[in-house]
mmCIF file of N, CA, C and O in Angstrom:
data_model
loop_
_atom_site.group_PDB
_atom_site.id
_atom_site.type_symbol
_atom_site.label_atom_id
_atom_site.label_comp_id
_atom_site.label_asym_id
_atom_site.label_seq_id
_atom_site.Cartn_x
_atom_site.Cartn_y
_atom_site.Cartn_z
ATOM 1 N N UNK A 1 45.563 -85.287 -25.103
ATOM 2 C CA UNK A 1 45.721 -84.761 -23.794
ATOM 3 C C UNK A 1 47.260 -83.609 -23.590
ATOM 4 O O UNK A 1 48.289 -84.341 -23.951
ATOM 5 N N UNK A 2 46.877 -82.606 -22.781
ATOM 6 C CA UNK A 2 47.870 -81.913 -22.754
ATOM 7 C C UNK A 2 48.584 -81.865 -21.169
ATOM 8 O O UNK A 2 47.791 -81.567 -20.188
ATOM 9 N N UNK A 3 49.773 -82.000 -20.416
ATOM 10 C CA UNK A 3 50.542 -82.002 -19.316
ATOM 11 C C UNK A 3 50.586 -80.138 -19.269
ATOM 12 O O UNK A 3 51.926 -79.864 -20.018
ATOM 13 N N UNK A 4 50.478 -79.621 -18.204
ATOM 14 C CA UNK A 4 50.531 -78.266 -17.525
ATOM 15 C C UNK A 4 51.501 -78.381 -16.758
ATOM 16 O O UNK A 4 50.900 -78.962 -15.517
ATOM 17 N N UNK A 5 52.965 -78.163 -16.709
ATOM 18 C CA UNK A 5 53.617 -77.744 -15.191
ATOM 19 C C UNK A 5 53.802 -76.501 -14.621
ATOM 20 O O UNK A 5 54.164 -75.662 -15.637
ATOM 21 N N UNK A 6 53.530 -75.993 -13.814
ATOM 22 C CA UNK A 6 53.836 -74.802 -12.848
ATOM 23 C C UNK A 6 54.990 -74.961 -12.333
ATOM 24 O O UNK A 6 54.941 -75.189 -11.428
ATOM 25 N N UNK A 7 56.002 -74.342 -13.025
ATOM 26 C CA UNK A 7 57.458 -74.087 -12.278
ATOM 27 C C UNK A 7 57.287 -72.479 -11.489
ATOM 28 O O UNK A 7 58.782 -72.438 -11.533
ATOM 29 N N UNK A 8 56.527 -71.524 -11.835
ATOM 30 C CA UNK A 8 56.353 -70.272 -11.703
ATOM 31 C C UNK A 8 56.657 -70.138 -9.709
ATOM 32 O O UNK A 8 56.437 -71.198 -9.120
ATOM 33 N N UNK A 9 57.396 -68.903 -9.182
ATOM 34 C CA UNK A 9 57.455 -68.826 -8.169
ATOM 35 C C UNK A 9 56.075 -68.849 -7.278
ATOM 36 O O UNK A 9 55.450 -68.449 -8.215
ATOM 37 N N UNK A 10 56.274 -68.820 -6.050
ATOM 38 C CA UNK A 10 54.676 -68.441 -5.743
ATOM 39 C C UNK A 10 54.472 -66.997 -5.654
ATOM 40 O O UNK A 10 55.577 -66.219 -5.905
ATOM 41 N N UNK A 11 53.236 -66.490 -6.166
ATOM 42 C CA UNK A 11 52.934 -65.354 -6.059
ATOM 43 C C UNK A 11 52.578 -64.413 -4.985
ATOM 44 O O UNK A 11 52.334 -65.056 -3.949
ATOM 45 N N UNK A 12 53.122 -63.597 -4.821
ATOM 46 C CA UNK A 12 53.164 -62.671 -3.491
ATOM 47 C C UNK A 12 52.014 -61.291 -3.798
ATOM 48 O O UNK A 12 51.813 -60.663 -5.010
ATOM 49 N N UNK A 13 51.807 -60.503 -2.486
ATOM 50 C CA UNK A 13 51.412 -59.162 -2.973
ATOM 51 C C UNK A 13 51.541 -58.287 -4.201
ATOM 52 O O UNK A 13 51.298 -57.752 -4.585
ATOM 53 N N UNK A 14 52.994 -58.245 -4.543
ATOM 54 C CA UNK A 14 53.640 -57.471 -5.429
ATOM 55 C C UNK A 14 53.213 -57.918 -6.958
ATOM 56 O O UNK A 14 53.718 -56.669 -7.686
ATOM 57 N N UNK A 15 52.682 -58.974 -6.729
ATOM 58 C CA UNK A 15 52.744 -59.321 -8.366
ATOM 59 C C UNK A 15 51.098 -58.689 -8.537
ATOM 60 O O UNK A 15 51.264 -58.949 -9.813
ATOM 61 N N UNK A 16 50.343 -58.357 -7.768
ATOM 62 C CA UNK A 16 49.140 -58.108 -8.668
ATOM 63 C C UNK A 16 48.957 -56.894 -9.085
ATOM 64 O O UNK A 16 49.796 -55.639 -8.501
ATOM 65 N N UNK A 17 48.200 -56.417 -10.082
ATOM 66 C CA UNK A 17 48.378 -55.574 -10.951
ATOM 67 C C UNK A 17 46.901 -54.928 -10.807
ATOM 68 O O UNK A 17 46.124 -55.509 -10.454
ATOM 69 N N UNK A 18 46.936 -53.794 -11.385
ATOM 70 C CA UNK A 18 45.814 -52.910 -10.983
ATOM 71 C C UNK A 18 44.588 -53.912 -11.840
ATOM 72 O O UNK A 18 44.863 -54.361 -13.146
ATOM 73 N N UNK A 19 43.561 -53.892 -11.279
ATOM 74 C CA UNK A 19 42.423 -54.719 -11.669
ATOM 75 C C UNK A 19 42.361 -56.522 -11.771
ATOM 76 O O UNK A 19 41.422 -57.167 -11.740
ATOM 77 N N UNK A 20 43.659 -56.835 -11.271
ATOM 78 C CA UNK A 20 43.374 -58.063 -10.365
ATOM 79 C C UNK A 20 42.830 -58.368 -8.895
ATOM 80 O O UNK A 20 43.143 -57.080 -7.743
ATOM 81 N N UNK A 21 42.943 -59.380 -8.093
ATOM 82 C CA UNK A 21 42.959 -59.401 -7.141
ATOM 83 C C UNK A 21 43.422 -60.966 -6.485
ATOM 84 O O UNK A 21 43.966 -61.478 -7.566
ATOM 85 N N UNK A 22 43.448 -61.093 -5.649
ATOM 86 C CA UNK A 22 44.159 -62.157 -5.120
ATOM 87 C C UNK A 22 43.693 -62.974 -3.487
ATOM 88 O O UNK A 22 43.386 -62.031 -2.811
ATOM 89 N N UNK A 23 43.718 -64.058 -3.725
ATOM 90 C CA UNK A 23 43.587 -64.503 -1.927
ATOM 91 C C UNK A 23 44.511 -64.596 -1.318
ATOM 92 O O UNK A 23 45.647 -65.871 -1.686
ATOM 93 N N UNK A 24 44.177 -64.232 0.239
ATOM 94 C CA UNK A 24 45.856 -64.561 0.701
ATOM 95 C C UNK A 24 45.616 -65.659 1.334
ATOM 96 O O UNK A 24 45.111 -66.234 1.936
ATOM 97 N N UNK A 25 46.924 -66.306 0.668
ATOM 98 C CA UNK A 25 47.365 -67.315 1.143
ATOM 99 C C UNK A 25 48.198 -67.659 2.722
ATOM 100 O O UNK A 25 47.592 -68.301 3.868
ATOM 101 N N UNK A 26 49.184 -67.123 3.100
ATOM 102 C CA UNK A 26 50.276 -66.884 3.799
ATOM 103 C C UNK A 26 50.838 -65.879 4.148
ATOM 104 O O UNK A 26 50.918 -65.029 2.771
ATOM 105 N N UNK A 27 51.094 -65.584 5.455
ATOM 106 C CA UNK A 27 52.099 -64.338 5.970
ATOM 107 C C UNK A 27 53.494 -65.074 6.173
ATOM 108 O O UNK A 27 53.479 -65.323 7.464
ATOM 109 N N UNK A 28 54.120 -64.676 5.605
ATOM 110 C CA UNK A 28 55.622 -65.765 5.726
ATOM 111 C C UNK A 28 56.579 -64.226 6.541
ATOM 112 O O UNK A 28 57.243 -63.918 6.015
ATOM 113 N N UNK A 29 56.401 -63.761 7.501
ATOM 114 C CA UNK A 29 57.065 -63.149 8.698
ATOM 115 C C UNK A 29 56.808 -63.404 9.798
ATOM 116 O O UNK A 29 56.110 -64.041 10.466
ATOM 117 N N UNK A 30 57.757 -62.909 10.695
ATOM 118 C CA UNK A 30 57.886 -62.545 12.234
ATOM 119 C C UNK A 30 56.773 -62.576 12.777
ATOM 120 O O UNK A 30 55.776 -61.958 12.349
ATOM 121 N N UNK A 31 56.207 -63.192 14.073
ATOM 122 C CA UNK A 31 54.459 -63.365 14.423
ATOM 123 C C UNK A 31 54.419 -62.496 14.883
ATOM 124 O O UNK A 31 52.748 -61.967 14.861
ATOM 125 N N UNK A 32 55.107 -61.789 15.482
ATOM 126 C CA UNK A 32 54.599 -60.082 15.771
ATOM 127 C C UNK A 32 54.068 -59.236 14.619
ATOM 128 O O UNK A 32 53.101 -58.533 14.370
ATOM 129 N N UNK A 33 54.982 -59.149 13.657
ATOM 130 C CA UNK A 33 54.730 -58.714 12.242
ATOM 131 C C UNK A 33 53.367 -59.424 11.488
ATOM 132 O O UNK A 33 52.581 -58.479 11.325
ATOM 133 N N UNK A 34 53.481 -60.303 11.587
ATOM 134 C CA UNK A 34 52.179 -61.175 10.619
ATOM 135 C C UNK A 34 50.602 -60.994 11.819
ATOM 136 O O UNK A 34 49.474 -60.746 11.387
ATOM 137 N N UNK A 35 50.933 -60.829 12.929
ATOM 138 C CA UNK A 35 50.169 -60.589 13.990
ATOM 139 C C UNK A 35 49.158 -58.812 13.562
ATOM 140 O O UNK A 35 48.274 -59.001 13.669
ATOM 141 N N UNK A 36 50.249 -58.026 13.640
ATOM 142 C CA UNK A 36 49.651 -56.928 13.508
ATOM 143 C C UNK A 36 49.039 -56.557 12.014
ATOM 144 O O UNK A 36 48.026 -55.863 11.838
ATOM 145 N N UNK A 37 49.345 -57.396 10.973
ATOM 146 C CA UNK A 37 49.023 -57.067 9.390
ATOM 147 C C UNK A 37 47.642 -57.669 9.933
ATOM 148 O O UNK A 37 46.656 -57.534 9.241
ATOM 149 N N UNK A 38 47.181 -59.251 10.328
ATOM 150 C CA UNK A 38 45.943 -59.534 10.613
ATOM 151 C C UNK A 38 44.862 -58.863 11.142
ATOM 152 O O UNK A 38 44.070 -58.502 10.942
ATOM 153 N N UNK A 39 45.636 -57.597 12.306
ATOM 154 C CA UNK A 39 44.462 -57.113 12.995
ATOM 155 C C UNK A 39 44.110 -55.864 12.089
ATOM 156 O O UNK A 39 43.064 -55.170 12.447
ATOM 157 N N UNK A 40 45.018 -55.443 11.032
ATOM 158 C CA UNK A 40 44.895 -54.746 9.947
ATOM 159 C C UNK A 40 43.702 -55.345 8.875
ATOM 160 O O UNK A 40 43.238 -54.322 7.852
ATOM 161 N N UNK A 41 43.357 -56.528 9.150
ATOM 162 C CA UNK A 41 42.497 -56.964 8.340
ATOM 163 C C UNK A 41 43.316 -58.402 7.031
ATOM 164 O O UNK A 41 42.524 -59.011 6.461
ATOM 165 N N UNK A 42 44.480 -58.199 7.080
ATOM 166 C CA UNK A 42 45.215 -59.285 6.373
ATOM 167 C C UNK A 42 45.179 -60.148 6.669
ATOM 168 O O UNK A 42 46.205 -61.471 7.167
ATOM 169 N N UNK A 43 44.170 -61.382 6.400
ATOM 170 C CA UNK A 43 43.636 -62.682 7.186
ATOM 171 C C UNK A 43 44.142 -63.523 6.200
ATOM 172 O O UNK A 43 43.539 -63.462 5.172
ATOM 173 N N UNK A 44 44.505 -64.577 6.229
ATOM 174 C CA UNK A 44 44.550 -66.137 5.316
ATOM 175 C C UNK A 44 43.367 -66.448 4.947
ATOM 176 O O UNK A 44 42.306 -66.371 5.764
ATOM 177 N N UNK A 45 43.028 -66.166 3.256
ATOM 178 C CA UNK A 45 41.284 -66.294 3.271
ATOM 179 C C UNK A 45 40.903 -65.244 2.912
ATOM 180 O O UNK A 45 39.880 -65.406 2.364
ATOM 181 N N UNK A 46 41.333 -64.029 2.697
ATOM 182 C CA UNK A 46 40.820 -63.056 2.286
ATOM 183 C C UNK A 46 40.831 -62.620 1.140
ATOM 184 O O UNK A 46 42.245 -62.558 0.966
ATOM 185 N N UNK A 47 40.216 -61.888 0.441
ATOM 186 C CA UNK A 47 40.634 -61.235 -0.855
ATOM 187 C C UNK A 47 41.229 -59.876 -0.536
ATOM 188 O O UNK A 47 40.943 -58.842 0.028
ATOM 189 N N UNK A 48 42.706 -59.702 -1.439
ATOM 190 C CA UNK A 48 42.851 -58.209 -1.471
ATOM 191 C C UNK A 48 43.174 -57.924 -3.101
ATOM 192 O O UNK A 48 43.579 -58.652 -3.529
ATOM 193 N N UNK A 49 43.172 -56.818 -3.172
ATOM 194 C CA UNK A 49 43.023 -55.603 -4.845
ATOM 195 C C UNK A 49 44.330 -54.786 -4.118
ATOM 196 O O UNK A 49 44.520 -54.094 -3.209
ATOM 197 N N UNK A 50 45.116 -54.568 -5.301
ATOM 198 C CA UNK A 50 46.053 -53.176 -4.973
ATOM 199 C C UNK A 50 45.496 -52.111 -5.274
ATOM 200 O O UNK A 50 44.243 -51.800 -6.076
ATOM 201 N N UNK A 51 45.606 -51.067 -4.764
ATOM 202 C CA UNK A 51 45.416 -49.969 -4.882
ATOM 203 C C UNK A 51 46.226 -48.491 -5.710
ATOM 204 O O UNK A 51 47.161 -49.604 -6.606
ATOM 205 N N UNK A 52 46.392 -47.488 -5.050
ATOM 206 C CA UNK A 52 47.614 -46.899 -5.752
ATOM 207 C C UNK A 52 48.878 -47.255 -5.280
ATOM 208 O O UNK A 52 49.230 -48.175 -3.958
ATOM 209 N N UNK A 53 49.732 -46.842 -5.850
ATOM 210 C CA UNK A 53 51.630 -46.976 -5.427
ATOM 211 C C UNK A 53 51.996 -45.359 -4.990
ATOM 212 O O UNK A 53 51.805 -44.483 -6.201
ATOM 213 N N UNK A 54 52.648 -45.511 -4.089
ATOM 214 C CA UNK A 54 53.562 -44.286 -4.118
ATOM 215 C C UNK A 54 54.794 -44.131 -5.604
ATOM 216 O O UNK A 54 55.112 -44.814 -6.211
ATOM 217 N N UNK A 55 55.066 -42.599 -5.838
ATOM 218 C CA UNK A 55 55.773 -41.968 -6.973
ATOM 219 C C UNK A 55 57.065 -43.085 -7.327
ATOM 220 O O UNK A 55 57.072 -43.749 -8.100
ATOM 221 N N UNK A 56 57.968 -43.752 -6.411
ATOM 222 C CA UNK A 56 59.013 -44.213 -6.483
ATOM 223 C C UNK A 56 58.509 -45.806 -6.507
ATOM 224 O O UNK A 56 59.334 -46.267 -6.175
ATOM 225 N N UNK A 57 57.347 -46.510 -6.096
ATOM 226 C CA UNK A 57 56.812 -47.501 -6.370
ATOM 227 C C UNK A 57 56.532 -47.999 -5.017
ATOM 228 O O UNK A 57 56.175 -49.010 -5.028
ATOM 229 N N UNK A 58 57.257 -47.524 -4.009
ATOM 230 C CA UNK A 58 56.800 -47.959 -2.191
ATOM 231 C C UNK A 58 56.726 -46.918 -1.465
ATOM 232 O O UNK A 58 57.290 -45.776 -1.474
ATOM 233 N N UNK A 59 55.763 -47.015 -0.591
ATOM 234 C CA UNK A 59 54.529 -48.259 -0.403
ATOM 235 C C UNK A 59 53.615 -48.731 -1.090
ATOM 236 O O UNK A 59 53.584 -47.250 -2.209
ATOM 237 N N UNK A 60 53.485 -49.462 -1.374
ATOM 238 C CA UNK A 60 52.079 -49.635 -2.174
ATOM 239 C C UNK A 60 50.869 -49.625 -1.227
ATOM 240 O O UNK A 60 50.667 -50.254 0.235
ATOM 241 N N UNK A 61 49.910 -49.536 -1.898
ATOM 242 C CA UNK A 61 48.289 -49.612 -1.158
ATOM 243 C C UNK A 61 47.466 -50.776 -1.649
ATOM 244 O O UNK A 61 47.046 -50.940 -2.869
ATOM 245 N N UNK A 62 46.778 -51.381 -0.891
ATOM 246 C CA UNK A 62 46.541 -52.514 -0.735
ATOM 247 C C UNK A 62 44.886 -52.505 0.088
ATOM 248 O O UNK A 62 44.604 -51.879 1.154
ATOM 249 N N UNK A 63 44.087 -53.038 -0.847
ATOM 250 C CA UNK A 63 42.185 -52.628 -0.519
ATOM 251 C C UNK A 63 42.171 -54.442 0.282
ATOM 252 O O UNK A 63 42.028 -55.387 -0.730
ATOM 253 N N UNK A 64 41.204 -54.174 1.587
ATOM 254 C CA UNK A 64 41.567 -55.654 2.259
ATOM 255 C C UNK A 64 39.962 -55.400 3.101
ATOM 256 O O UNK A 64 40.499 -54.160 3.795
ATOM 257 N N UNK A 65 39.461 -55.833 3.061
ATOM 258 C CA UNK A 65 38.311 -55.912 4.308
ATOM 259 C C UNK A 65 37.455 -54.525 4.302
ATOM 260 O O UNK A 65 37.357 -54.125 5.426
ATOM 261 N N UNK A 66 37.588 -53.480 3.196
ATOM 262 C CA UNK A 66 36.959 -52.426 3.151
ATOM 263 C C UNK A 66 37.393 -51.533 3.387
ATOM 264 O O UNK A 66 37.458 -50.467 3.623
ATOM 265 N N UNK A 67 38.900 -51.498 3.596
ATOM 266 C CA UNK A 67 40.178 -50.650 4.161
ATOM 267 C C UNK A 67 41.076 -50.779 3.425
ATOM 268 O O UNK A 67 40.765 -51.507 2.596
ATOM 269 N N UNK A 68 41.453 -49.468 3.177
ATOM 270 C CA UNK A 68 43.142 -49.019 2.504
ATOM 271 C C UNK A 68 44.068 -49.331 3.138
ATOM 272 O O UNK A 68 44.032 -48.491 4.292
ATOM 273 N N UNK A 69 45.187 -50.065 2.700
ATOM 274 C CA UNK A 69 46.215 -49.827 3.906
ATOM 275 C C UNK A 69 47.773 -49.991 2.910
ATOM 276 O O UNK A 69 47.921 -50.480 2.249
ATOM 277 N N UNK A 70 48.543 -49.232 3.366
ATOM 278 C CA UNK A 70 49.508 -48.714 2.723
ATOM 279 C C UNK A 70 50.435 -49.436 3.440
ATOM 280 O O UNK A 70 50.774 -49.737 4.346
ATOM 281 N N UNK A 71 51.079 -50.337 2.714
ATOM 282 C CA UNK A 71 52.290 -51.433 3.362
ATOM 283 C C UNK A 71 53.780 -51.014 2.416
ATOM 284 O O UNK A 71 53.735 -51.232 1.162
ATOM 285 N N UNK A 72 54.515 -51.550 3.072
ATOM 286 C CA UNK A 72 56.461 -51.461 2.481
ATOM 287 C C UNK A 72 56.215 -52.717 1.494
ATOM 288 O O UNK A 72 55.796 -53.970 1.308
ATOM 289 N N UNK A 73 56.839 -52.441 0.661
ATOM 290 C CA UNK A 73 56.913 -53.450 -0.797
ATOM 291 C C UNK A 73 57.597 -54.644 -0.325
ATOM 292 O O UNK A 73 57.180 -55.903 -0.395
ATOM 293 N N UNK A 74 58.597 -54.814 0.890
ATOM 294 C CA UNK A 74 59.344 -55.562 1.226
ATOM 295 C C UNK A 74 58.807 -56.839 2.368
ATOM 296 O O UNK A 74 58.038 -57.741 2.238
ATOM 297 N N UNK A 75 57.667 -55.753 2.801
ATOM 298 C CA UNK A 75 56.298 -56.567 3.219
ATOM 299 C C UNK A 75 55.218 -57.334 2.507
ATOM 300 O O UNK A 75 55.149 -58.704 3.083
ATOM 301 N N UNK A 76 55.284 -56.620 1.763
ATOM 302 C CA UNK A 76 54.174 -56.968 0.492
ATOM 303 C C UNK A 76 54.524 -58.164 -0.048
ATOM 304 O O UNK A 76 54.149 -59.275 -0.031
ATOM 305 N N UNK A 77 56.004 -58.497 0.246
ATOM 306 C CA UNK A 77 56.583 -59.484 -0.736
ATOM 307 C C UNK A 77 56.786 -60.739 -0.034
ATOM 308 O O UNK A 77 56.848 -62.087 -0.435
ATOM 309 N N UNK A 78 56.081 -60.542 1.435
ATOM 310 C CA UNK A 78 56.457 -61.890 2.171
ATOM 311 C C UNK A 78 54.728 -62.497 2.329
ATOM 312 O O UNK A 78 54.348 -63.273 3.015
ATOM 313 N N UNK A 79 53.992 -61.759 1.585
ATOM 314 C CA UNK A 79 52.658 -62.167 1.534
ATOM 315 C C UNK A 79 51.772 -63.383 0.513
ATOM 316 O O UNK A 79 51.956 -62.499 -0.781
ATOM 317 N N UNK A 80 51.847 -64.509 0.673
ATOM 318 C CA UNK A 80 51.582 -65.085 -0.556
ATOM 319 C C UNK A 80 50.540 -64.993 -0.958
ATOM 320 O O UNK A 80 49.599 -65.157 0.135
ATOM 321 N N UNK A 81 50.227 -65.226 -1.964
ATOM 322 C CA UNK A 81 49.042 -65.183 -2.750
ATOM 323 C C UNK A 81 48.606 -66.171 -3.624
ATOM 324 O O UNK A 81 48.974 -66.678 -4.270
ATOM 325 N N UNK A 82 47.012 -66.540 -4.032
ATOM 326 C CA UNK A 82 46.809 -67.214 -5.233
ATOM 327 C C UNK A 82 45.899 -65.792 -5.795
ATOM 328 O O UNK A 82 44.688 -65.414 -5.515
ATOM 329 N N UNK A 83 45.973 -65.734 -7.007
ATOM 330 C CA UNK A 83 44.965 -64.737 -7.844
ATOM 331 C C UNK A 83 43.767 -65.333 -8.145
ATOM 332 O O UNK A 83 43.525 -66.469 -8.723
ATOM 333 N N UNK A 84 42.840 -64.313 -8.288
ATOM 334 C CA UNK A 84 41.769 -64.774 -8.381
ATOM 335 C C UNK A 84 41.106 -63.997 -9.590
ATOM 336 O O UNK A 84 39.804 -64.037 -9.966
ATOM 337 N N UNK A 85 41.886 -63.202 -10.193
ATOM 338 C CA UNK A 85 41.376 -61.902 -11.043
ATOM 339 C C UNK A 85 40.194 -61.383 -10.873
ATOM 340 O O UNK A 85 39.669 -60.826 -10.400
#
């Protein structure tokens, strides 16, 4: 029997790479910011996949609910996910 301990930090949208996807778990932002993101389709329980990235690395595009949305890296870092690959 083998015991596996997961000491890793919570995953965020920034941790997703091309070809991966994640299940959005929570948005750790003030209510008005979180509400705006939810209006754009970033609802907890939704699958999110990364799209293209600006040349400097920010903003990043994410596909959610049939749309592509560009969000700042600071915002994406506040959106917790579970990888679904």
